[in-house]
Amino acid sequence: MKINENFLKIQNNYLFSDIAKKVAAYKEANPSADLIRLGIGDVTRPLPEAVTEAMKKAVEEQETVEGFRGYPPEYGYDFLRSAINRNDYAARGVSLSDDEIFVSDGAKSDCGNIGDIFSVDNLVAVCDPLYPVYVDTNVMADRSGVLQNGLWSNFHYMPCTAENGFLPQIPDKKVDIIYLCFPNNPTGMSITKEELAKWVAYANANDSLILYDAAYEAYITSEDVPHSIFEIEGAKSCAIEFKSFSKTAGFTGARCAYTVVPHELKRGGVELNALWGRRQATKFNGVSYITQRGAEAVYSEQGKQQVRANIAYYQNNAKVIADGLRKAGFTVYGGVDSPYIWLRTPDDLTSWEFFDLLLHKVQVVGTPGSGFGPSGEGYFRLTSFGDSEKTREAVARIVSVFSD
Amino acid sequence: MKINENFLKIQNNYLFSDIAKKVAAYKEANPSADLIRLGIGDVTRPLPEAVTEAMKKAVEEQETVEGFRGYPPEYGYDFLRSAINRNDYAARGVSLSDDEIFVSDGAKSDCGNIGDIFSVDNLVAVCDPLYPVYVDTNVMADRSGVLQNGLWSNFHYMPCTAENGFLPQIPDKKVDIIYLCFPNNPTGMSITKEELAKWVAYANANDSLILYDAAYEAYITSEDVPHSIFEIEGAKSCAIEFKSFSKTAGFTGARCAYTVVPHELKRGGVELNALWGRRQATKFNGVSYITQRGAEAVYSEQGKQQVRANIAYYQNNAKVIADGLRKAGFTVYGGVDSPYIWLRTPDDLTSWEFFDLLLHKVQVVGTPGSGFGPSGEGYFRLTSFGDSEKTREAVARIVSVFSD
């Protein structure tokens, strides 16, 4: 019996595990240290009351013979698919049918599992830096080649740095599958409709597929930044979109997301909607009824207000971090349409040197930019998902290190 | 951009969708028909109160800043892994460490996704008939070859029929990956420790891997039938086990299962535990906290009693079906250690002829045996998960067709 040898290529290379180990070692050596974590992008505000009330009601239904619901539909309950469609698409002028929306347990699952429906033989284009899941899942699927200086030989990399405004350059050759994430993780930068339209045009001209990760769209404040790639004309024939309730409504612990695969999207004469439907019906069994009722409540009037309040709380943190560090002389990106702050490490420190410095000197945990790819070297990611007081305190601590 | 062409091989071949379409067509033509569904294996009893109380408490925690929990650990919360270990393994004399247990959203997901960690180049052995997910996921992964007379050319099939007591025969050649499901879906038959030990010996001698699906173990009543393959000496070096809260505790709608990958299990010098851990950390983000608290409550004293009562309810249905049909002259298998009844179709009817007859004549929906594989032809599956009154009524109706 033979294992998938591709797994061995990446086995000891997972960014957040590495950080967790360093932090654990520090805590063991300094048990009384007062750490502030602005590293992993996990929310901290409780679930909105509209959501928990809906969940409790759903649990109560599950207690009774009449109300009990067994296997959920593999693609999500109609009530949720239709609420997503009305609120996240129709309300923005995007026309979808409910069966183009697939509810799942998380955007990470979908971003990883979507590769099942593609041939191994595809040229993958990714931004650098990037969310590691895009790369790792393609390494597992044998699309990567070998690792050379932190880059996989078979991928087409698109560096995103201050020099190009953190916007990937459109490839000068034909690529097959393009991962785009806007608002971006980790850089916190967004893309305008005008710029995104160029990608849609490229993909349609080259029969490429765009995998569009819009997990952070709820943080968009700029007028000309699209909340969905389907706001761009022509996107339905070249894009799949991933969205999540995690960052929008605090569902990191409740697990609910959705993926949009338009019927217009065909390759080799086959609808990708049918392929993804087949994949999900075969290897997935739907999302908890209780969770789906909670997700539906995100779109109630009360739910919308409570969700906006949580996002405003995080947006204020983003402003506190960006303003505070900028005032102290840091070069800071992101944080406007995104919960992520991407800063230039001072004094030519490497990302990991800066990580170690903050951990050991002021007990602030962030994420080294180089962990997201070679072009992230010299950058550092902070998230706005923390407690507001602690976020202020973290900024003061970071500033203190460089004001000595 | 190239799709995974393997998907096209199976696209129009999903048993339960076919049944759903036939039933929908019948209902449209006969809107007032009083259908009784003993087809898909979905439970109908409500969640035990111990479970729903724990879920409500967990929802309330998620309402508060202090109690809120974000991303769950990818492999499950320690409280649940440890409860599983104590109750489902230690209590049966099986010694595992908690980190050999991976909590997930469903055994179907795990049975499908486990293929990620195997090379494409493996000879797969499956029973015939079988749970279609084993085959379909391997077709998607390019391990199948082509379909010839209902069988895939690259699989090693092990027919299970009345002639061999529904026990697969140990291959007379070397196979790499062996799917075994006991108590079996669809036949409802179980395997003794003595027989299973032969498989463990074969797998260890041939470096094969057994994928052991024990989703129905809670229904075992026979003394000599193992609840886990790890009750067999030597199994830890050759088996992965899938278990679920779905049929045990009514979690089909709540979504929680677990997979056991022992550290002893190595191939090519690599622990499969590490590979599966890597797969899950990359393509999965853990199970809802609320669901996991519910699953933990299955192991409370109150939870255990309530779960046993639900299972006893279904076991009684199984007895009603088996006894009722046997008395009327049917040849009936299963139903003793399993919620499934596997019956010989009378009058040499094919499985689908019998399906159509029951649907049209007495409005009872079952599952055609041939849908589970060619050796299922001439058999029919009924499940004991229905309401007890309706189950009695269904048996009476079926008997009535053949007593004219």
Short mmCIF file of N, CA, C and O in Angstrom, two decimals, chain B residues 273-346:
data_model
loop_
_atom_site.label_atom_id
_atom_site.label_comp_id
_atom_site.label_asym_id
_atom_site.label_seq_id
_atom_site.Cartn_x
_atom_site.Cartn_y
_atom_site.Cartn_z
N ASN B 273 -1.02 8.45 10.62
CA ASN B 273 -1.58 9.43 11.55
C ASN B 273 -1.11 10.84 11.21
O ASN B 273 -1.90 11.79 11.20
N ALA B 274 0.18 10.98 10.90
CA ALA B 274 0.72 12.29 10.55
C ALA B 274 0.17 12.79 9.22
O ALA B 274 -0.14 13.97 9.06
N LEU B 275 -0.01 11.87 8.27
CA LEU B 275 -0.54 12.28 6.97
C LEU B 275 -1.99 12.75 7.08
O LEU B 275 -2.38 13.77 6.52
N TRP B 276 -2.78 11.98 7.82
CA TRP B 276 -4.19 12.38 7.98
C TRP B 276 -4.28 13.69 8.77
O TRP B 276 -5.09 14.57 8.46
N GLY B 277 -3.45 13.82 9.77
CA GLY B 277 -3.40 15.07 10.53
C GLY B 277 -3.09 16.25 9.63
O GLY B 277 -3.71 17.31 9.72
N ARG B 278 -2.14 16.04 8.74
CA ARG B 278 -1.76 17.09 7.82
C ARG B 278 -2.91 17.40 6.86
O ARG B 278 -3.20 18.56 6.57
N ARG B 279 -3.55 16.37 6.36
CA ARG B 279 -4.68 16.57 5.46
C ARG B 279 -5.78 17.39 6.13
O ARG B 279 -6.31 18.35 5.59
N GLN B 280 -6.12 16.99 7.34
CA GLN B 280 -7.20 17.68 8.05
C GLN B 280 -6.83 19.11 8.42
O GLN B 280 -7.64 20.02 8.33
N ALA B 281 -5.58 19.33 8.82
CA ALA B 281 -5.16 20.68 9.19
C ALA B 281 -5.16 21.60 7.97
O ALA B 281 -5.28 22.81 8.11
N THR B 282 -5.03 21.04 6.78
CA THR B 282 -4.92 21.85 5.57
C THR B 282 -6.26 22.05 4.87
O THR B 282 -6.51 23.08 4.28
N LYS B 283 -7.12 21.04 4.93
CA LYS B 283 -8.36 21.10 4.15
C LYS B 283 -9.61 21.03 5.02
O LYS B 283 -10.71 20.74 4.53
N PHE B 284 -9.47 21.25 6.30
CA PHE B 284 -10.62 21.13 7.21
C PHE B 284 -10.36 22.05 8.38
O PHE B 284 -9.20 22.32 8.71
N ASN B 285 -11.41 22.55 9.00
CA ASN B 285 -11.19 23.50 10.09
C ASN B 285 -11.91 23.12 11.37
O ASN B 285 -12.20 23.98 12.21
N GLY B 286 -12.20 21.82 11.52
CA GLY B 286 -12.78 21.39 12.78
C GLY B 286 -14.31 21.42 12.77
O GLY B 286 -14.94 21.93 11.85
N VAL B 287 -14.88 20.84 13.83
CA VAL B 287 -16.33 20.70 13.96
C VAL B 287 -16.85 21.76 14.94
O VAL B 287 -16.18 22.09 15.92
N SER B 288 -18.02 22.26 14.66
CA SER B 288 -18.70 23.24 15.53
C SER B 288 -18.56 22.89 17.02
O SER B 288 -18.79 21.75 17.42
N TYR B 289 -18.20 23.88 17.81
CA TYR B 289 -18.09 23.70 19.26
C TYR B 289 -19.39 23.18 19.85
O TYR B 289 -19.40 22.28 20.70
N ILE B 290 -20.49 23.74 19.37
CA ILE B 290 -21.82 23.37 19.88
C ILE B 290 -22.09 21.88 19.61
O ILE B 290 -22.56 21.16 20.49
N THR B 291 -21.77 21.44 18.42
CA THR B 291 -21.95 20.03 18.07
C THR B 291 -21.06 19.14 18.94
O THR B 291 -21.51 18.07 19.40
N GLN B 292 -19.83 19.57 19.16
CA GLN B 292 -18.91 18.73 19.94
C GLN B 292 -19.36 18.60 21.40
O GLN B 292 -19.18 17.55 22.02
N ARG B 293 -19.92 19.69 21.96
CA ARG B 293 -20.46 19.58 23.32
C ARG B 293 -21.64 18.61 23.33
O ARG B 293 -21.83 17.86 24.29
N GLY B 294 -22.43 18.64 22.27
CA GLY B 294 -23.54 17.68 22.16
C GLY B 294 -23.02 16.24 22.09
O GLY B 294 -23.56 15.35 22.75
N ALA B 295 -21.99 16.04 21.32
CA ALA B 295 -21.42 14.69 21.17
C ALA B 295 -20.84 14.21 22.51
O ALA B 295 -20.98 13.04 22.87
N GLU B 296 -20.20 15.12 23.22
CA GLU B 296 -19.65 14.75 24.54
C GLU B 296 -20.75 14.23 25.46
O GLU B 296 -20.56 13.27 26.21
N ALA B 297 -21.93 14.88 25.37
CA ALA B 297 -23.05 14.52 26.26
C ALA B 297 -23.61 13.13 25.95
O ALA B 297 -24.31 12.55 26.79
N VAL B 298 -23.30 12.60 24.77
CA VAL B 298 -23.72 11.23 24.45
C VAL B 298 -23.13 10.25 25.47
O VAL B 298 -23.71 9.20 25.75
N TYR B 299 -21.99 10.63 26.05
CA TYR B 299 -21.29 9.74 26.98
C TYR B 299 -21.61 10.02 28.44
O TYR B 299 -21.05 9.37 29.32
N SER B 300 -22.49 10.98 28.71
CA SER B 300 -22.92 11.18 30.10
C SER B 300 -23.84 10.02 30.49
O SER B 300 -24.36 9.31 29.61
N GLU B 301 -24.07 9.83 31.77
CA GLU B 301 -24.93 8.72 32.20
C GLU B 301 -26.31 8.84 31.57
O GLU B 301 -26.85 7.89 31.02
N GLN B 302 -26.87 10.07 31.67
CA GLN B 302 -28.19 10.33 31.10
C GLN B 302 -28.16 10.12 29.58
O GLN B 302 -29.08 9.50 29.02
N GLY B 303 -27.11 10.63 28.95
CA GLY B 303 -26.97 10.49 27.51
C GLY B 303 -26.94 9.03 27.08
O GLY B 303 -27.62 8.63 26.13
N LYS B 304 -26.17 8.24 27.80
CA LYS B 304 -26.07 6.81 27.45
C LYS B 304 -27.42 6.12 27.52
O LYS B 304 -27.77 5.32 26.64
N GLN B 305 -28.18 6.42 28.58
CA GLN B 305 -29.50 5.80 28.73
C GLN B 305 -30.42 6.19 27.58
O GLN B 305 -31.12 5.36 27.01
N GLN B 306 -30.41 7.50 27.25
CA GLN B 306 -31.31 7.99 26.21
C GLN B 306 -30.92 7.43 24.83
O GLN B 306 -31.79 7.10 24.02
N VAL B 307 -29.64 7.32 24.60
CA VAL B 307 -29.16 6.75 23.34
C VAL B 307 -29.56 5.28 23.23
O VAL B 307 -30.04 4.81 22.20
N ARG B 308 -29.39 4.55 24.32
CA ARG B 308 -29.78 3.12 24.31
C ARG B 308 -31.27 2.96 24.02
O ARG B 308 -31.69 2.05 23.32
N ALA B 309 -32.08 3.87 24.58
CA ALA B 309 -33.53 3.79 24.37
C ALA B 309 -33.85 3.99 22.89
O ALA B 309 -34.70 3.27 22.33
N ASN B 310 -33.20 4.96 22.24
CA ASN B 310 -33.45 5.18 20.81
C ASN B 310 -33.02 3.98 19.98
O ASN B 310 -33.72 3.57 19.06
N ILE B 311 -31.88 3.42 20.33
CA ILE B 311 -31.39 2.27 19.56
C ILE B 311 -32.33 1.07 19.76
O ILE B 311 -32.64 0.35 18.81
N ALA B 312 -32.80 0.91 20.98
CA ALA B 312 -33.74 -0.19 21.26
C ALA B 312 -35.01 -0.03 20.42
O ALA B 312 -35.59 -1.01 19.93
N TYR B 313 -35.43 1.22 20.26
CA TYR B 313 -36.61 1.51 19.44
C TYR B 313 -36.39 1.02 18.00
O TYR B 313 -37.23 0.32 17.43
N TYR B 314 -35.24 1.37 17.44
CA TYR B 314 -34.94 0.94 16.06
C TYR B 314 -34.73 -0.58 15.99
O TYR B 314 -35.12 -1.22 15.01
N GLN B 315 -34.10 -1.13 17.02
CA GLN B 315 -33.87 -2.58 17.03
C GLN B 315 -35.20 -3.33 17.02
O GLN B 315 -35.33 -4.38 16.39
N ASN B 316 -36.16 -2.77 17.72
CA ASN B 316 -37.48 -3.39 17.72
C ASN B 316 -38.11 -3.34 16.33
O ASN B 316 -38.71 -4.30 15.87
N ASN B 317 -37.94 -2.20 15.66
CA ASN B 317 -38.41 -2.11 14.26
C ASN B 317 -37.77 -3.18 13.39
O ASN B 317 -38.43 -3.80 12.55
N ALA B 318 -36.47 -3.36 13.57
CA ALA B 318 -35.76 -4.36 12.76
C ALA B 318 -36.37 -5.73 12.96
O ALA B 318 -36.56 -6.51 12.02
N LYS B 319 -36.69 -6.01 14.22
CA LYS B 319 -37.29 -7.31 14.54
C LYS B 319 -38.69 -7.43 13.91
O LYS B 319 -39.04 -8.49 13.36
N VAL B 320 -39.45 -6.36 13.97
CA VAL B 320 -40.79 -6.36 13.38
C VAL B 320 -40.71 -6.65 11.88
O VAL B 320 -41.48 -7.45 11.35
N ILE B 321 -39.77 -5.99 11.22
CA ILE B 321 -39.63 -6.19 9.77
C ILE B 321 -39.18 -7.62 9.46
O ILE B 321 -39.79 -8.33 8.65
N ALA B 322 -38.11 -8.04 10.13
CA ALA B 322 -37.54 -9.36 9.85
C ALA B 322 -38.56 -10.46 10.16
O ALA B 322 -38.81 -11.35 9.33
N ASP B 323 -39.16 -10.41 11.34
CA ASP B 323 -40.12 -11.44 11.74
C ASP B 323 -41.35 -11.44 10.83
O ASP B 323 -41.81 -12.49 10.38
N GLY B 324 -41.85 -10.23 10.56
CA GLY B 324 -43.07 -10.11 9.75
C GLY B 324 -42.87 -10.65 8.34
O GLY B 324 -43.73 -11.38 7.82
N LEU B 325 -41.77 -10.30 7.73
CA LEU B 325 -41.53 -10.75 6.36
C LEU B 325 -41.20 -12.24 6.31
O LEU B 325 -41.63 -12.96 5.42
N ARG B 326 -40.44 -12.68 7.30
CA ARG B 326 -40.07 -14.10 7.35
C ARG B 326 -41.32 -14.97 7.49
O ARG B 326 -41.47 -15.98 6.80
N LYS B 327 -42.21 -14.52 8.36
CA LYS B 327 -43.46 -15.25 8.59
C LYS B 327 -44.28 -15.36 7.31
O LYS B 327 -44.99 -16.34 7.07
N ALA B 328 -44.17 -14.31 6.48
CA ALA B 328 -44.92 -14.30 5.22
C ALA B 328 -44.19 -15.05 4.11
O ALA B 328 -44.60 -15.02 2.95
N GLY B 329 -43.05 -15.65 4.45
CA GLY B 329 -42.37 -16.49 3.47
C GLY B 329 -41.17 -15.85 2.80
O GLY B 329 -40.52 -16.46 1.95
N PHE B 330 -40.87 -14.59 3.15
CA PHE B 330 -39.68 -13.96 2.57
C PHE B 330 -38.40 -14.57 3.16
O PHE B 330 -38.40 -15.04 4.30
N THR B 331 -37.34 -14.50 2.38
CA THR B 331 -36.01 -14.86 2.88
C THR B 331 -35.33 -13.57 3.31
O THR B 331 -35.13 -12.66 2.48
N VAL B 332 -34.99 -13.48 4.59
CA VAL B 332 -34.57 -12.22 5.19
C VAL B 332 -33.22 -12.37 5.88
O VAL B 332 -33.00 -13.33 6.62
N TYR B 333 -32.32 -11.41 5.65
CA TYR B 333 -31.01 -11.38 6.32
C TYR B 333 -30.85 -10.07 7.10
O TYR B 333 -31.57 -9.11 6.87
N GLY B 334 -29.84 -10.03 7.95
CA GLY B 334 -29.53 -8.81 8.69
C GLY B 334 -30.52 -8.54 9.82
O GLY B 334 -31.30 -9.41 10.21
N GLY B 335 -30.44 -7.30 10.36
CA GLY B 335 -31.41 -6.89 11.37
C GLY B 335 -31.10 -7.35 12.77
O GLY B 335 -31.79 -6.97 13.71
N VAL B 336 -30.07 -8.18 12.95
CA VAL B 336 -29.73 -8.66 14.30
C VAL B 336 -28.69 -7.75 14.95
O VAL B 336 -28.88 -7.25 16.06
N ASP B 337 -27.59 -7.51 14.23
CA ASP B 337 -26.54 -6.61 14.72
C ASP B 337 -26.55 -5.30 13.93
O ASP B 337 -25.53 -4.61 13.85
N SER B 338 -27.66 -4.97 13.34
CA SER B 338 -27.70 -3.89 12.36
C SER B 338 -29.10 -3.34 12.21
O SER B 338 -30.08 -4.06 12.41
N PRO B 339 -29.21 -2.07 11.84
CA PRO B 339 -30.54 -1.50 11.56
C PRO B 339 -31.05 -1.84 10.17
O PRO B 339 -32.14 -1.41 9.81
N TYR B 340 -30.28 -2.58 9.39
CA TYR B 340 -30.68 -2.88 8.01
C TYR B 340 -31.18 -4.31 7.85
O TYR B 340 -30.63 -5.26 8.40
N ILE B 341 -32.24 -4.42 7.04
CA ILE B 341 -32.82 -5.71 6.67
C ILE B 341 -32.53 -5.90 5.19
O ILE B 341 -32.78 -4.99 4.39
N TRP B 342 -32.04 -7.05 4.85
CA TRP B 342 -31.66 -7.35 3.47
C TRP B 342 -32.47 -8.54 3.04
O TRP B 342 -32.32 -9.63 3.59
N LEU B 343 -33.38 -8.33 2.11
CA LEU B 343 -34.26 -9.46 1.79
C LEU B 343 -34.12 -9.87 0.34
O LEU B 343 -33.78 -9.07 -0.52
N ARG B 344 -34.37 -11.14 0.12
CA ARG B 344 -34.40 -11.70 -1.23
C ARG B 344 -35.68 -11.24 -1.90
O ARG B 344 -36.76 -11.36 -1.31
N THR B 345 -35.60 -10.68 -3.10
CA THR B 345 -36.84 -10.31 -3.80
C THR B 345 -37.58 -11.59 -4.18
O THR B 345 -36.96 -12.57 -4.63
N PRO B 346 -38.90 -11.60 -4.00
CA PRO B 346 -39.66 -12.82 -4.33
C PRO B 346 -39.89 -12.94 -5.85
O PRO B 346 -39.68 -11.97 -6.58
#
